[in-house]
Tab-separated table of C-alpha atoms in Angstrom:
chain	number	residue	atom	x	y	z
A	166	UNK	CA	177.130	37.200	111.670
A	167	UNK	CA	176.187	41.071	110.754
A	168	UNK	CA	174.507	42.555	114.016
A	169	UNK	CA	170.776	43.677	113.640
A	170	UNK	CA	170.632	47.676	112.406
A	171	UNK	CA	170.036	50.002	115.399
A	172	UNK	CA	168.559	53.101	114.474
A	173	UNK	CA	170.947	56.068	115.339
A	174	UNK	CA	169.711	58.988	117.821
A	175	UNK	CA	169.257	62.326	116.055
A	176	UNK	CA	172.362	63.852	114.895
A	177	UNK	CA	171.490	67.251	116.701
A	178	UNK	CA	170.696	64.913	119.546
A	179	UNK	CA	173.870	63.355	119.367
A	180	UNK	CA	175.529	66.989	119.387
A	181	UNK	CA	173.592	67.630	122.521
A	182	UNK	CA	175.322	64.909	124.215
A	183	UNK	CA	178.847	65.876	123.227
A	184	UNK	CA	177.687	69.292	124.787
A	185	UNK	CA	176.598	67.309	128.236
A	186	UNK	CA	179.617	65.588	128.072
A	187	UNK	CA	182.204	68.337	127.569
A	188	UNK	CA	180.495	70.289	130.859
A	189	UNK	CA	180.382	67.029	133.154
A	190	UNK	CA	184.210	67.352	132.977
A	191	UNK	CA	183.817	70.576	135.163
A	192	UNK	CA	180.988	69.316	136.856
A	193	UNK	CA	184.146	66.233	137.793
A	194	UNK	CA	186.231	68.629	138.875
A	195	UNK	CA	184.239	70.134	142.137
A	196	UNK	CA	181.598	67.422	142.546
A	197	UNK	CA	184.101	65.328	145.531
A	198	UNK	CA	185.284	68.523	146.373
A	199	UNK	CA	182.556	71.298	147.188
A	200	UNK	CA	181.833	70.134	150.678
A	201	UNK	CA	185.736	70.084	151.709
A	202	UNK	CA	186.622	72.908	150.022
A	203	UNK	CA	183.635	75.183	152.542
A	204	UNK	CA	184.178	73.290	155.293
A	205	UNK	CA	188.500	72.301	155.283
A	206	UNK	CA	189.821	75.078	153.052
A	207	UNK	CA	187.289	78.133	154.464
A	208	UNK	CA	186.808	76.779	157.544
A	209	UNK	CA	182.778	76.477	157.583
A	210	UNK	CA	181.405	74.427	160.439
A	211	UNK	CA	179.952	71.043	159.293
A	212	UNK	CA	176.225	72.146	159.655
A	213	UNK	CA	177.110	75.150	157.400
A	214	UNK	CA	178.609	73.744	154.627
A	215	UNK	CA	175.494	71.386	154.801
A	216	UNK	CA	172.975	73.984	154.969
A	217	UNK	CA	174.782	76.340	152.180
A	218	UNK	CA	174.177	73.097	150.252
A	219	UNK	CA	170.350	72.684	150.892
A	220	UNK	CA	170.424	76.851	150.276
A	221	UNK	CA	171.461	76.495	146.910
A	222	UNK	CA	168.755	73.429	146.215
A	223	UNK	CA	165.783	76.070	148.230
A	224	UNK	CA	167.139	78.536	145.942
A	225	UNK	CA	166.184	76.628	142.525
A	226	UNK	CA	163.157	75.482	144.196
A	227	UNK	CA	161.912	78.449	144.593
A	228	UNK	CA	162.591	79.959	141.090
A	229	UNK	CA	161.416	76.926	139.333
A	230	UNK	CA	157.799	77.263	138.498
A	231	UNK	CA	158.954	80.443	136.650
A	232	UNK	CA	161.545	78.606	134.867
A	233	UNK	CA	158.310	75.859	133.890
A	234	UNK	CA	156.508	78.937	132.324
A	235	UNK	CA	159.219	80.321	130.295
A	236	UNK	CA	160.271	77.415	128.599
A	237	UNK	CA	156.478	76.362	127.881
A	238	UNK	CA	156.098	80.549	126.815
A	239	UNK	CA	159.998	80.711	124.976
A	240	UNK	CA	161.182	77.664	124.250
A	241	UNK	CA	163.637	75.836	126.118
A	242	UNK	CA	166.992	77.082	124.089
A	243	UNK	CA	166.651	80.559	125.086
A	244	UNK	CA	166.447	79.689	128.851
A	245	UNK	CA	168.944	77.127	128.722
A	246	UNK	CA	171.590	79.624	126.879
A	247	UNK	CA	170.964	82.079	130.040
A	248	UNK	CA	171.509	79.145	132.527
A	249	UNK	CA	174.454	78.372	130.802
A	250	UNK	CA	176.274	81.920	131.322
A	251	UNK	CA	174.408	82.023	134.837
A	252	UNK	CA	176.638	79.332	136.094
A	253	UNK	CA	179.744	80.561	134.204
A	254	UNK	CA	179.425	83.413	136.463
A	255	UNK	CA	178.506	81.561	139.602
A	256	UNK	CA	180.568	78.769	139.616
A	257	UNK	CA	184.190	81.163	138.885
A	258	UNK	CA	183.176	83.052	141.524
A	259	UNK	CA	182.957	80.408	143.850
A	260	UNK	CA	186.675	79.908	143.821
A	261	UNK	CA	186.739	83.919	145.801
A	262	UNK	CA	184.710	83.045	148.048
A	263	UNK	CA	186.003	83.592	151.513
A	264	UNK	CA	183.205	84.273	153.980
A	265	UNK	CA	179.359	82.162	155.022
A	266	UNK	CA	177.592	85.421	153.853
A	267	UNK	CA	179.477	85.406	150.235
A	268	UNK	CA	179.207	82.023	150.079
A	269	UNK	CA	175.381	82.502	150.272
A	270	UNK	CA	175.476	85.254	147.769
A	271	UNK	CA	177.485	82.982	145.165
A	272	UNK	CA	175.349	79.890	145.647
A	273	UNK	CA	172.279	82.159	145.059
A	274	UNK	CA	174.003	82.616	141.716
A	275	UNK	CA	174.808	78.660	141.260
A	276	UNK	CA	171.569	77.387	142.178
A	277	UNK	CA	169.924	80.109	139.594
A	278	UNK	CA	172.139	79.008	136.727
A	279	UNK	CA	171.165	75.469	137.738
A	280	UNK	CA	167.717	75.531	138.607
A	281	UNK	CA	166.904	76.363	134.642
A	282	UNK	CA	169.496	74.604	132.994
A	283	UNK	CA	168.060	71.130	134.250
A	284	UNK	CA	164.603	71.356	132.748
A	285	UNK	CA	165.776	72.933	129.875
A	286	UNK	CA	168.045	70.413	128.379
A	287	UNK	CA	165.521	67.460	128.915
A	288	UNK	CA	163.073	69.640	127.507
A	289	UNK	CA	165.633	70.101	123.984
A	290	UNK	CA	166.336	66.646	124.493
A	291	UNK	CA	163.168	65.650	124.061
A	292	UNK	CA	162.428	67.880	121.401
A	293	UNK	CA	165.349	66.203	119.330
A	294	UNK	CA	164.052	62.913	119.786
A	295	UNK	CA	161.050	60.941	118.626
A	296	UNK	CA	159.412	59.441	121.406
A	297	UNK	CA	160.336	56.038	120.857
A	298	UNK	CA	164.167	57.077	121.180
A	299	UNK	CA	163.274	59.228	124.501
A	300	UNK	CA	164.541	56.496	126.542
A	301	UNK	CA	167.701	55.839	124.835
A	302	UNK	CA	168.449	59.345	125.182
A	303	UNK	CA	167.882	59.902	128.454
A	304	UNK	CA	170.426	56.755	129.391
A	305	UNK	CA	173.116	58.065	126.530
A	306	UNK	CA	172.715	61.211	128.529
A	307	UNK	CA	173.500	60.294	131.734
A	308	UNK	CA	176.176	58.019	130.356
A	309	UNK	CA	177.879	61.102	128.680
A	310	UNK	CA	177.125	62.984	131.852
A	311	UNK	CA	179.140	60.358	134.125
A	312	UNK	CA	181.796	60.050	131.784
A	313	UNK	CA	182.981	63.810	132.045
A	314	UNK	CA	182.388	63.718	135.008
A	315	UNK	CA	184.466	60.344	135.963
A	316	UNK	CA	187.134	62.185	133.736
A	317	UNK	CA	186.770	65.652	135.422
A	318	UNK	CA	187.085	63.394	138.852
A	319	UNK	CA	190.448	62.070	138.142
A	320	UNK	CA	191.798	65.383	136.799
A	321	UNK	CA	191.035	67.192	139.968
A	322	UNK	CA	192.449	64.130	141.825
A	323	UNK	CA	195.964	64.714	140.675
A	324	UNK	CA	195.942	68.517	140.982
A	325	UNK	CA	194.120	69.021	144.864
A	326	UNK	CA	195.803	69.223	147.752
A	327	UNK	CA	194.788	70.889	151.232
A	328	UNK	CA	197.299	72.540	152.287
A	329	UNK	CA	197.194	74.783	149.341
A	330	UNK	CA	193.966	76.590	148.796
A	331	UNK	CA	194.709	77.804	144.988
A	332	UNK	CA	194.621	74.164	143.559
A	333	UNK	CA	190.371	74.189	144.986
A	334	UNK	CA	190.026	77.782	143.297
A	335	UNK	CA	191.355	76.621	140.267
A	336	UNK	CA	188.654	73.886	139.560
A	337	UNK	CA	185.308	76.162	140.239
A	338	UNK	CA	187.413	78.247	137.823
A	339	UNK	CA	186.990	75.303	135.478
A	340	UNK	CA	183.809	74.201	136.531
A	341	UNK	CA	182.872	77.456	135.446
A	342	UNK	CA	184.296	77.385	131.842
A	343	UNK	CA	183.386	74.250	130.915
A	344	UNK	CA	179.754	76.182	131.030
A	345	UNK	CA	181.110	78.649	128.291
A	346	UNK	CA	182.288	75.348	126.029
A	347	UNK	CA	178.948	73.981	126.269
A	348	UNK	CA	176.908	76.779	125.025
A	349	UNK	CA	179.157	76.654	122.411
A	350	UNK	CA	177.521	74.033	121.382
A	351	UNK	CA	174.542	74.577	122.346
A	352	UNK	CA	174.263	77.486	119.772
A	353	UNK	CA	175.372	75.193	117.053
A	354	UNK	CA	172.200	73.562	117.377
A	355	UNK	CA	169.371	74.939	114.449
A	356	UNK	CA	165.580	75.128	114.496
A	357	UNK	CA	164.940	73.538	118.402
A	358	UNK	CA	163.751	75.126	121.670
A	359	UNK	CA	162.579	77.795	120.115
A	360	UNK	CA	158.780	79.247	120.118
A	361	UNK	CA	157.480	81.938	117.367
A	362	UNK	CA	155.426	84.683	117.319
A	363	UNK	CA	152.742	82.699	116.224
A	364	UNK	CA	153.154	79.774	118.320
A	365	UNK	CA	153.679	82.067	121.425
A	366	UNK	CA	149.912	83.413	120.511
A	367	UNK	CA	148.434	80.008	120.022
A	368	UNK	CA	149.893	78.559	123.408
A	369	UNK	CA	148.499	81.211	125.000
A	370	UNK	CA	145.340	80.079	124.013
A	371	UNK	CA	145.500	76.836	125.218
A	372	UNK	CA	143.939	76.420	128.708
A	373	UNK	CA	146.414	74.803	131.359
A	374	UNK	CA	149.059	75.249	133.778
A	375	UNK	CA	150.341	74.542	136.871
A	376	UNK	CA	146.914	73.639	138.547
A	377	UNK	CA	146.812	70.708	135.620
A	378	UNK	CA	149.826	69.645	136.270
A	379	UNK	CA	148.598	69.135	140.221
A	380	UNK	CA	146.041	67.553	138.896
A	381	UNK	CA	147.803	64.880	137.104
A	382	UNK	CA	147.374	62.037	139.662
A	383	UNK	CA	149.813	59.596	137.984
A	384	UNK	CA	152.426	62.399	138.051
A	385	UNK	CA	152.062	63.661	141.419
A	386	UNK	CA	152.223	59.637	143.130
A	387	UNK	CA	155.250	59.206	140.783
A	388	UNK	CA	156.511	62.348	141.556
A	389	UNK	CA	156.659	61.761	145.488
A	390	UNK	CA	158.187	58.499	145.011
A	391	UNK	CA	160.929	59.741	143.027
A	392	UNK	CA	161.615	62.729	145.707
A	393	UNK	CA	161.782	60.264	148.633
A	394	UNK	CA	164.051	58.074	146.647
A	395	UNK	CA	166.342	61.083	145.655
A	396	UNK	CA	166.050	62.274	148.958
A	397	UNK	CA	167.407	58.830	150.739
A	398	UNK	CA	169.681	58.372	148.194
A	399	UNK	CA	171.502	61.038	145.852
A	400	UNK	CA	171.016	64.402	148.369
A	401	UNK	CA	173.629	62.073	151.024
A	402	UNK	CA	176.053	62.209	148.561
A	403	UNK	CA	177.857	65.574	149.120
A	404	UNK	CA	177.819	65.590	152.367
A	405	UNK	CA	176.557	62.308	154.266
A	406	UNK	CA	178.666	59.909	152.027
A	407	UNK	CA	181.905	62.324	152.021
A	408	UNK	CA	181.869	63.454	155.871
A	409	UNK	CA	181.217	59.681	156.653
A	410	UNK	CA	183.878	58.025	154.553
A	411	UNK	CA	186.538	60.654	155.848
A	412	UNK	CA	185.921	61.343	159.292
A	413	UNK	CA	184.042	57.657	160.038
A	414	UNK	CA	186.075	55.282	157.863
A	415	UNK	CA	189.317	57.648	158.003
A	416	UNK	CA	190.242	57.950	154.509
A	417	UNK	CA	191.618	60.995	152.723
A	418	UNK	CA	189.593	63.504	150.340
A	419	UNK	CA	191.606	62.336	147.659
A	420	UNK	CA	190.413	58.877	148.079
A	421	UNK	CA	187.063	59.737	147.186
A	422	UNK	CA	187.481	60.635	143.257
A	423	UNK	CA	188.939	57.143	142.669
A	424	UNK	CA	185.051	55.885	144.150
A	425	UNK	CA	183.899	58.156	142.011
A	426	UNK	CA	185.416	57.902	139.160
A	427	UNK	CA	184.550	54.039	139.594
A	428	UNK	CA	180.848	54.883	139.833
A	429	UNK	CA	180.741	57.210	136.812
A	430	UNK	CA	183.484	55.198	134.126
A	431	UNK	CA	180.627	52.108	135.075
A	432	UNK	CA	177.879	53.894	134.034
A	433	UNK	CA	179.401	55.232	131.050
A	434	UNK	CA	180.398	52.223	130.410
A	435	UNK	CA	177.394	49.865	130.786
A	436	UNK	CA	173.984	52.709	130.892
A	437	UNK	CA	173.663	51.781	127.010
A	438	UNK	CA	173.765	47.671	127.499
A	439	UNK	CA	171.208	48.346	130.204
A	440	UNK	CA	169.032	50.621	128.564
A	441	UNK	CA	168.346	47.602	126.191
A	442	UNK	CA	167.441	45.410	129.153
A	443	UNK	CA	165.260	47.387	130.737
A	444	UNK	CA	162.943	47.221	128.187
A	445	UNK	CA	162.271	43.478	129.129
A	446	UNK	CA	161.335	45.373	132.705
A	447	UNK	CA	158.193	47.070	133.863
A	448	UNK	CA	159.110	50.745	134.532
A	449	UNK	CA	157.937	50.310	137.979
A	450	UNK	CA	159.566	47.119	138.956
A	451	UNK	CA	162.863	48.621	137.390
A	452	UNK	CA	162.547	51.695	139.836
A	453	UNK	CA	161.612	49.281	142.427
A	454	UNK	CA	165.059	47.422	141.741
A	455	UNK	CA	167.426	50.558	141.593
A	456	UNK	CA	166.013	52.190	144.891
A	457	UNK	CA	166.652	48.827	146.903
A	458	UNK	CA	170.486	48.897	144.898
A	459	UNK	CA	171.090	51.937	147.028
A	460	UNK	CA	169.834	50.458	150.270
A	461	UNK	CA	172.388	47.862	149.336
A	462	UNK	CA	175.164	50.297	148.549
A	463	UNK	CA	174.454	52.506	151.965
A	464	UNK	CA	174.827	48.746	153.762
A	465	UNK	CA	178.339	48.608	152.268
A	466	UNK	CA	179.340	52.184	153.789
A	467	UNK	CA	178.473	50.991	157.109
A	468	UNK	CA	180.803	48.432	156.474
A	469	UNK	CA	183.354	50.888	155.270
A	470	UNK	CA	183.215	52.032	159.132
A	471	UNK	CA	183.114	48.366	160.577
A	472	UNK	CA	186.059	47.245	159.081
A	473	UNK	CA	188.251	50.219	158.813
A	474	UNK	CA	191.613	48.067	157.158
A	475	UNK	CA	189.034	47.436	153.697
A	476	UNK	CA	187.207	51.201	154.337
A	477	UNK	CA	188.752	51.852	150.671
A	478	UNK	CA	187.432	48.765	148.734
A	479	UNK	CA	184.106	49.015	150.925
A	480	UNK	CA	183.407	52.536	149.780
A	481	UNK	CA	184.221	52.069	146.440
A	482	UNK	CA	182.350	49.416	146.763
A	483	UNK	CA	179.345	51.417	147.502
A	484	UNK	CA	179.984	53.746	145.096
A	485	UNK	CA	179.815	50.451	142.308
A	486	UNK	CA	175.911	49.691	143.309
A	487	UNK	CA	175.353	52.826	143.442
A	488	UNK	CA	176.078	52.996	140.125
A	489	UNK	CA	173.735	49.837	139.445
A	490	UNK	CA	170.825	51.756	140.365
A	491	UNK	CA	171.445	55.042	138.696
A	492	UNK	CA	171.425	53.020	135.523
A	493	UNK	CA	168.467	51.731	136.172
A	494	UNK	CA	166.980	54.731	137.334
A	495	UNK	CA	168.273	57.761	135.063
A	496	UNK	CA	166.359	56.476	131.550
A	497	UNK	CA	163.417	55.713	133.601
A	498	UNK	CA	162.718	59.028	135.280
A	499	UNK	CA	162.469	61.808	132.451
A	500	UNK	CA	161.041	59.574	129.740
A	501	UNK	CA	157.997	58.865	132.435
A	502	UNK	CA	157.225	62.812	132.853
A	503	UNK	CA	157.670	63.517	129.228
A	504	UNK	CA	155.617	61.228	128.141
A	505	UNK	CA	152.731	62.343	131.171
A	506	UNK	CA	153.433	65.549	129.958
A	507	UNK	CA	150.976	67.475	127.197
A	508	UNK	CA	153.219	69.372	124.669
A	509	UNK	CA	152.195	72.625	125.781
A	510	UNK	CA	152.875	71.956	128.920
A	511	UNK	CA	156.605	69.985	129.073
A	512	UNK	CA	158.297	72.982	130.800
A	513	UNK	CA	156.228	73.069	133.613
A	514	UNK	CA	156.380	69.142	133.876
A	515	UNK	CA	160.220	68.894	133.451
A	516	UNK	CA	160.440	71.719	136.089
A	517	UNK	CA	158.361	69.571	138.424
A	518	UNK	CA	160.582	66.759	137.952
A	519	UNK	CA	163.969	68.600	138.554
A	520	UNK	CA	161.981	69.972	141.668
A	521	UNK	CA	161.821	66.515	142.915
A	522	UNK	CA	165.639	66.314	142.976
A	523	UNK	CA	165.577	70.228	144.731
A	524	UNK	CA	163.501	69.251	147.393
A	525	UNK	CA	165.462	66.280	148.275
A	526	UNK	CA	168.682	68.464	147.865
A	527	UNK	CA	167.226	71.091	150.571
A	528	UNK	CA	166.473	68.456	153.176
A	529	UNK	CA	168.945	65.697	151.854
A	530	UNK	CA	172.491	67.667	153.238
A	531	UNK	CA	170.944	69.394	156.260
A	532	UNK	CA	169.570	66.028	157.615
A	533	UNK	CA	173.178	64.544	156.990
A	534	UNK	CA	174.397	67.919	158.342
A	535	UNK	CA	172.600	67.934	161.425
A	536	UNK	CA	173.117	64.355	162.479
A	537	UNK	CA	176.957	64.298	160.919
A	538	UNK	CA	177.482	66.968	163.528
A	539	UNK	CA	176.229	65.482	166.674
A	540	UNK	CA	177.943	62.519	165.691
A	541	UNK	CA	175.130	60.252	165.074
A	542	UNK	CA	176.664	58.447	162.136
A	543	UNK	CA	175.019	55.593	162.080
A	544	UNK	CA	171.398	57.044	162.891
A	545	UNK	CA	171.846	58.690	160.203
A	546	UNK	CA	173.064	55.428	157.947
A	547	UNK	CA	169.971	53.575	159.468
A	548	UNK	CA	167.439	56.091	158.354
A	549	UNK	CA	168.874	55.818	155.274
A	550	UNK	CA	168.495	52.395	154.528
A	551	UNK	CA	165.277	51.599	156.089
A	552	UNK	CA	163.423	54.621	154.291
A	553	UNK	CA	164.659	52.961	150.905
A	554	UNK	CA	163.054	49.964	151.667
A	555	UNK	CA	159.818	51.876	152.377
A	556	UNK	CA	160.071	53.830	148.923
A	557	UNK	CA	161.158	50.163	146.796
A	558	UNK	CA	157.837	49.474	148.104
A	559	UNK	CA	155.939	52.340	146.914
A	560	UNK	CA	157.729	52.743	143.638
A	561	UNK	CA	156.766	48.363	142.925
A	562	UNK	CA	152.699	49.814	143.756
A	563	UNK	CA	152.945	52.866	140.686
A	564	UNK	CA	150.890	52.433	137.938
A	565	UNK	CA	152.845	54.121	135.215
A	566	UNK	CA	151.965	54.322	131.379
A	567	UNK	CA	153.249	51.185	129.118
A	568	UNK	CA	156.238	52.426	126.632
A	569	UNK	CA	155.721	53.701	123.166
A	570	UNK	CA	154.695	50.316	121.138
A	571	UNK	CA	157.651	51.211	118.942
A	572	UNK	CA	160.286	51.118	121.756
A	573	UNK	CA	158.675	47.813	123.417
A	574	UNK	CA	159.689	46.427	119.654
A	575	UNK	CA	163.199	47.217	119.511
């Protein structure tokens, strides 16, 4: 029996993905890494490596509302090409970085390259694709996103090793590239992201800015929600999650990729089967859902350092429902604010939404940091958990807009 016709994404849309995909793979290469390699291969104290992380996040915070107004003044291609060399530079020079005070300096860099090249992508993203597909994009993004990285995971995997410093300087190296492959393709992409003259003058015009998007009451409740969520959830990852499986549950760096790699092959994997379901789910109870996932994936770390003879299959294990929840959350996220967002403003929106994920990435690793260091594991685990619970509530109480009537058909 022929399967019903789905309509294809955009083909420049499609190229956009192969571009995400192709710089996840260096993104796979540091991601388990970047916390080891400050704190066992340069020596950084626990609390600094955490606190170089939250830097970097403070750092894109606090260049973000100018990123906002140049891709609502520019376009979004123009900033997202200078992101892209940004963290070429940034992220090679990370692998020569031998002191705190450079690694400050080069994270400055990092969080620069980063802090634009967020808002700009969803905002070309969205430009490719008609609002009924925004969705679907935003899951075969993530999906594309996870699978370099899951691929860029098991790479580094086979070449790291701590007693040899080189093999960790060699994948910022590549992390670093892979930037340079993806403007590549990035450049291949014709009449997108870009503003004229003209349309410059007439944008100008229009009255608006940050103050409306303040103003937006339905953004700024979903907003919070999402910040606390990313905050109790994705900002433990580089340090809480890593620093607890090794030092609580006692297993070695290398370890970690193969949880990783199980969390992002899943996603790439299944984000497209779900996508299709969650349409069958109110946006709010599907948030709702994915926040309590992680509360149920931070349970099965504790349990990594309860029963230390199954810490491996317990913290891939948490790395697996983790996985559930990013599904369900990824699509979700993005299409909300672009579809709050009025056209002349989008840059300023999409920066507000990768702020929520900045915020939570200043406080996320020195809160982990902090309590990491004093030992306070499980505090820290607790507080974890329980604040989830708190936000599943919240996010179940939004009142978001209904789905383009076109998507709610397919």
């Amino acid at each position: 029996m022929a399967n019903p016709k789905i309509e294809k994404l955009p083909k420049q849309a499609r190229v956009m993905l192969l571009g995400i995909a192709l710089s996840a793979l260096g993104n796979g290469l540091v991601l388990p890494y970047t916390f080891i390699y400050f704190h066992n291969i340069r020596g950084f104290p626990i609390a600094v490596a955490g606190l170089i992380a939250s830097y970097g996040a403070f750092s894109s915070l606090a260049i973000s509302p100018l990123v906002g107004n140049l891709i609502d003044k520019w376009g979004p291609k123009p900033v997202l090409i200078t992101s892209l060399l940004v963290s070429f530079v940034g992220y090679c020079s990370l692998s020569q970085v031998k002191t705190i005070t450079q690694a400050f300096l080069v994270t400055t860099v990092c969080a620069t390259g980063q802090s634009a090249m967020w808002p700009s992508q969803n905002a070309i993203s969205t430009e490719l694709t008609p609002e009924h597909m925004r969705e679907r994009i935003y899951g075969a993004q993530f999906a594309m996103l996870n699978l370099g990285i899951g691929i860029g995971g098991l790479v580094s995997s086979l070449v790291v090793t701590l007693d040899n410093p080189r093999t960790f300087e060699l994948l910022f190296i590549g992390d670093g590239i892979s930037y340079l492959v993806y403007l590549v393709v990035v450049l291949t992409l014709k009449n997108v992201g870009r503003r004229s003259a003209d349309e410059r003058i007439e944008r100008a015009k229009l009255e608006g800015g940050w103050a409306d998007v303040l103003a937006d009451k339905t953004f700024v409740k979903f907003w919070f929600v999402a910040m606390f969520a990313v905050l109790f959830s994705y900002s433990q990852l580089e340090v809480g999650f890593t620093a607890f499986s090794t030092s609580v549950s006692g297993l070695a760096p290398r370890d970690l990729a193969w949880a990783y790699a199980v969390n992002t092959f899943v996603i790439a994997a299944f984000q497209l089967w779900v996508n299709k379901r969650l349409l069958l789910v109110k946006r709010k109870t599907a948030m709702s859902i994915a926040v309590l996932l992680w509360a149920v994936a931070w349970v099965s770390l504790a349990l990594s350092g309860v029963i230390k003879s199954s810490a491996l299959f317990f913290v891939i294990l948490c790395q697996f429902i983790f996985a559930l929840g990013e599904m369900i959350w990824s699509p979700i996220l993005p299409s909300v604010v672009n579809q709050l967002a009025p056209e002349h403003l989008r840059g300023r929106y999409n920066a507000a939404g990768t702020n929520a994920w900045q915020i939570s990435l200043i406080a996320g690793p020195t809160f982990a940091g902090t309590l990491l260091g004093f030992n306070a594991h499980w505090y820290w685990l607790a507080g974890l958990i329980a604040g989830l619970l708190v936000i599943s509530i919240a996010a179940s109480r939004l009142k978001l807009p209904d789905r383009p009537a076109v998507n709610m058909s397919k």
